[in-house]
mmCIF file of C-alpha atoms in Angstrom:
data_model
loop_
_atom_site.group_PDB
_atom_site.id
_atom_site.type_symbol
_atom_site.label_atom_id
_atom_site.label_comp_id
_atom_site.label_asym_id
_atom_site.label_seq_id
_atom_site.Cartn_x
_atom_site.Cartn_y
_atom_site.Cartn_z
ATOM 1 C CA MET A 1 -0.186 0.239 -0.066
ATOM 2 C CA VAL A 2 1.362 3.507 -0.805
ATOM 3 C CA PHE A 3 0.493 6.554 0.951
ATOM 4 C CA ARG A 4 0.224 9.150 -1.391
ATOM 5 C CA PRO A 5 -1.468 12.692 -0.331
ATOM 6 C CA THR A 6 -4.074 13.818 -2.470
ATOM 7 C CA ARG A 7 -4.990 17.093 -4.333
ATOM 8 C CA ARG A 8 -6.993 18.170 -1.531
ATOM 9 C CA ASP A 9 -4.496 17.741 1.143
ATOM 10 C CA ILE A 10 -1.802 19.606 -0.927
ATOM 11 C CA ASP A 11 -1.818 23.496 -1.199
ATOM 12 C CA PRO A 12 -1.556 23.972 -5.104
ATOM 13 C CA VAL A 13 0.802 27.171 -4.694
ATOM 14 C CA THR A 14 3.265 26.004 -2.184
ATOM 15 C CA ARG A 15 2.902 22.315 -2.733
ATOM 16 C CA GLU A 16 3.014 21.804 0.779
ATOM 17 C CA PRO A 17 0.338 20.125 3.069
ATOM 18 C CA ASN A 18 -2.629 22.059 3.998
ATOM 19 C CA ASP A 19 -4.292 22.497 7.346
ATOM 20 C CA TYR A 20 -6.697 19.681 6.266
ATOM 21 C CA ALA A 21 -4.257 17.320 5.189
ATOM 22 C CA LEU A 22 -5.330 13.565 5.938
ATOM 23 C CA TRP A 23 -2.751 12.955 8.531
ATOM 24 C CA ASP A 24 -3.210 16.368 10.574
ATOM 25 C CA ARG A 25 -7.366 15.419 10.778
ATOM 26 C CA HIS A 26 -6.618 13.070 13.599
ATOM 27 C CA GLN A 27 -4.974 12.627 16.911
ATOM 28 C CA TRP A 28 -2.238 9.799 16.395
ATOM 29 C CA GLN A 29 -1.366 7.216 18.909
ATOM 30 C CA ALA A 30 2.363 6.311 18.832
ATOM 31 C CA SER A 31 1.690 2.567 19.013
ATOM 32 C CA GLY A 32 -1.327 0.474 18.356
ATOM 33 C CA GLU A 33 -2.865 -2.345 16.054
ATOM 34 C CA CYS A 34 -4.671 -1.359 12.700
ATOM 35 C CA TRP A 35 -7.983 -2.941 12.015
ATOM 36 C CA LEU A 36 -8.043 -2.824 8.542
ATOM 37 C CA TRP A 37 -6.507 -3.884 5.680
ATOM 38 C CA CYS A 38 -2.836 -4.205 6.847
ATOM 39 C CA GLY A 39 -3.642 -5.469 10.218
ATOM 40 C CA ARG A 40 -0.110 -4.413 11.347
ATOM 41 C CA ASP A 41 0.770 -4.208 15.042
ATOM 42 C CA ASP A 42 2.936 -1.776 16.777
ATOM 43 C CA VAL A 43 2.076 1.022 14.292
ATOM 44 C CA GLU A 44 1.042 4.677 14.699
ATOM 45 C CA VAL A 45 -2.610 4.581 14.588
ATOM 46 C CA THR A 46 -6.032 6.928 15.191
ATOM 47 C CA TRP A 47 -9.150 5.879 16.172
ATOM 48 C CA ILE A 48 -11.921 6.200 13.215
ATOM 49 C CA GLY A 49 -15.005 5.630 14.794
ATOM 50 C CA PRO A 50 -16.911 2.663 16.778
ATOM 51 C CA VAL A 51 -17.758 -0.432 14.569
ATOM 52 C CA ARG A 52 -20.618 -2.875 15.044
ATOM 53 C CA SER A 53 -19.940 -6.806 14.079
ATOM 54 C CA SER A 54 -22.476 -9.615 15.196
ATOM 55 C CA GLY A 55 -24.337 -7.272 17.921
ATOM 56 C CA LEU A 56 -20.730 -6.609 19.471
ATOM 57 C CA HIS A 57 -19.284 -3.230 19.572
ATOM 58 C CA ALA A 58 -15.722 -2.185 19.470
ATOM 59 C CA ALA A 59 -13.468 0.703 18.882
ATOM 60 C CA LEU A 60 -11.837 0.851 15.273
ATOM 61 C CA TYR A 61 -8.158 2.087 14.924
ATOM 62 C CA ALA A 62 -6.392 2.645 11.361
ATOM 63 C CA CYS A 63 -2.694 3.427 10.302
ATOM 64 C CA ARG A 64 -2.257 6.447 8.324
ATOM 65 C CA ALA A 65 -1.424 4.216 5.095
ATOM 66 C CA CYS A 66 -5.027 2.277 5.553
ATOM 67 C CA LEU A 67 -6.748 5.352 6.618
ATOM 68 C CA TYR A 68 -5.685 6.981 3.298
ATOM 69 C CA GLU A 69 -7.141 3.912 1.249
ATOM 70 C CA LEU A 70 -10.241 4.385 3.391
ATOM 71 C CA ASP A 71 -10.450 8.178 2.655
ATOM 72 C CA GLN A 72 -10.025 7.470 -1.214
ATOM 73 C CA ARG A 73 -12.860 4.702 -1.265
ATOM 74 C CA VAL A 74 -15.181 7.338 0.501
ATOM 75 C CA LEU A 75 -14.061 10.264 -1.907
ATOM 76 C CA GLU A 76 -14.603 7.772 -5.002
ATOM 77 C CA ILE A 77 -18.077 6.718 -3.854
ATOM 78 C CA ASN A 78 -19.053 10.116 -3.176
ATOM 79 C CA MET A 79 -17.724 11.378 -6.649
ATOM 80 C CA ARG A 80 -19.563 8.822 -8.172
ATOM 81 C CA GLU A 81 -23.126 9.760 -6.253
ATOM 82 C CA ASP A 82 -22.168 13.525 -7.387
ATOM 83 C CA ALA A 83 -21.953 12.477 -11.192
ATOM 84 C CA GLY A 84 -24.838 10.190 -10.865
ATOM 85 C CA THR A 85 -23.136 7.288 -12.084
ATOM 86 C CA PRO A 86 -24.117 3.858 -10.882
ATOM 87 C CA PRO A 87 -22.498 1.898 -8.232
ATOM 88 C CA THR A 88 -19.872 -0.520 -9.638
ATOM 89 C CA SER A 89 -16.694 -2.367 -8.602
ATOM 90 C CA ARG A 90 -13.585 -0.389 -7.946
ATOM 91 C CA GLU A 91 -11.831 -2.079 -10.695
ATOM 92 C CA SER A 92 -14.494 -1.015 -13.226
ATOM 93 C CA VAL A 93 -14.384 2.218 -12.169
ATOM 94 C CA ARG A 94 -10.892 2.588 -12.155
ATOM 95 C CA SER A 95 -10.481 1.078 -15.955
ATOM 96 C CA ARG A 96 -12.412 4.390 -16.578
ATOM 97 C CA ILE A 97 -10.146 6.941 -15.353
#
């Protein structure tokens, strides 16, 4: 997984991360377990919300790389909805870009 800032996280003039950069929107813990794609332990994580599964609740933590991927997926679905594009798999959406 490659961590790349998005265009909305970079100031177009200075090319520096802006005040709304992904990594600055969260309080990061120095060490924890990422519950998303990578599953790494002893990595910097942030709480991204509660999760409910099979009637049980837990705190959901993510590392920077996985949070970036999640952010991109959320952005992608919102852009499709704004454009009125019907939901499809990620692969077919990427092939049109």
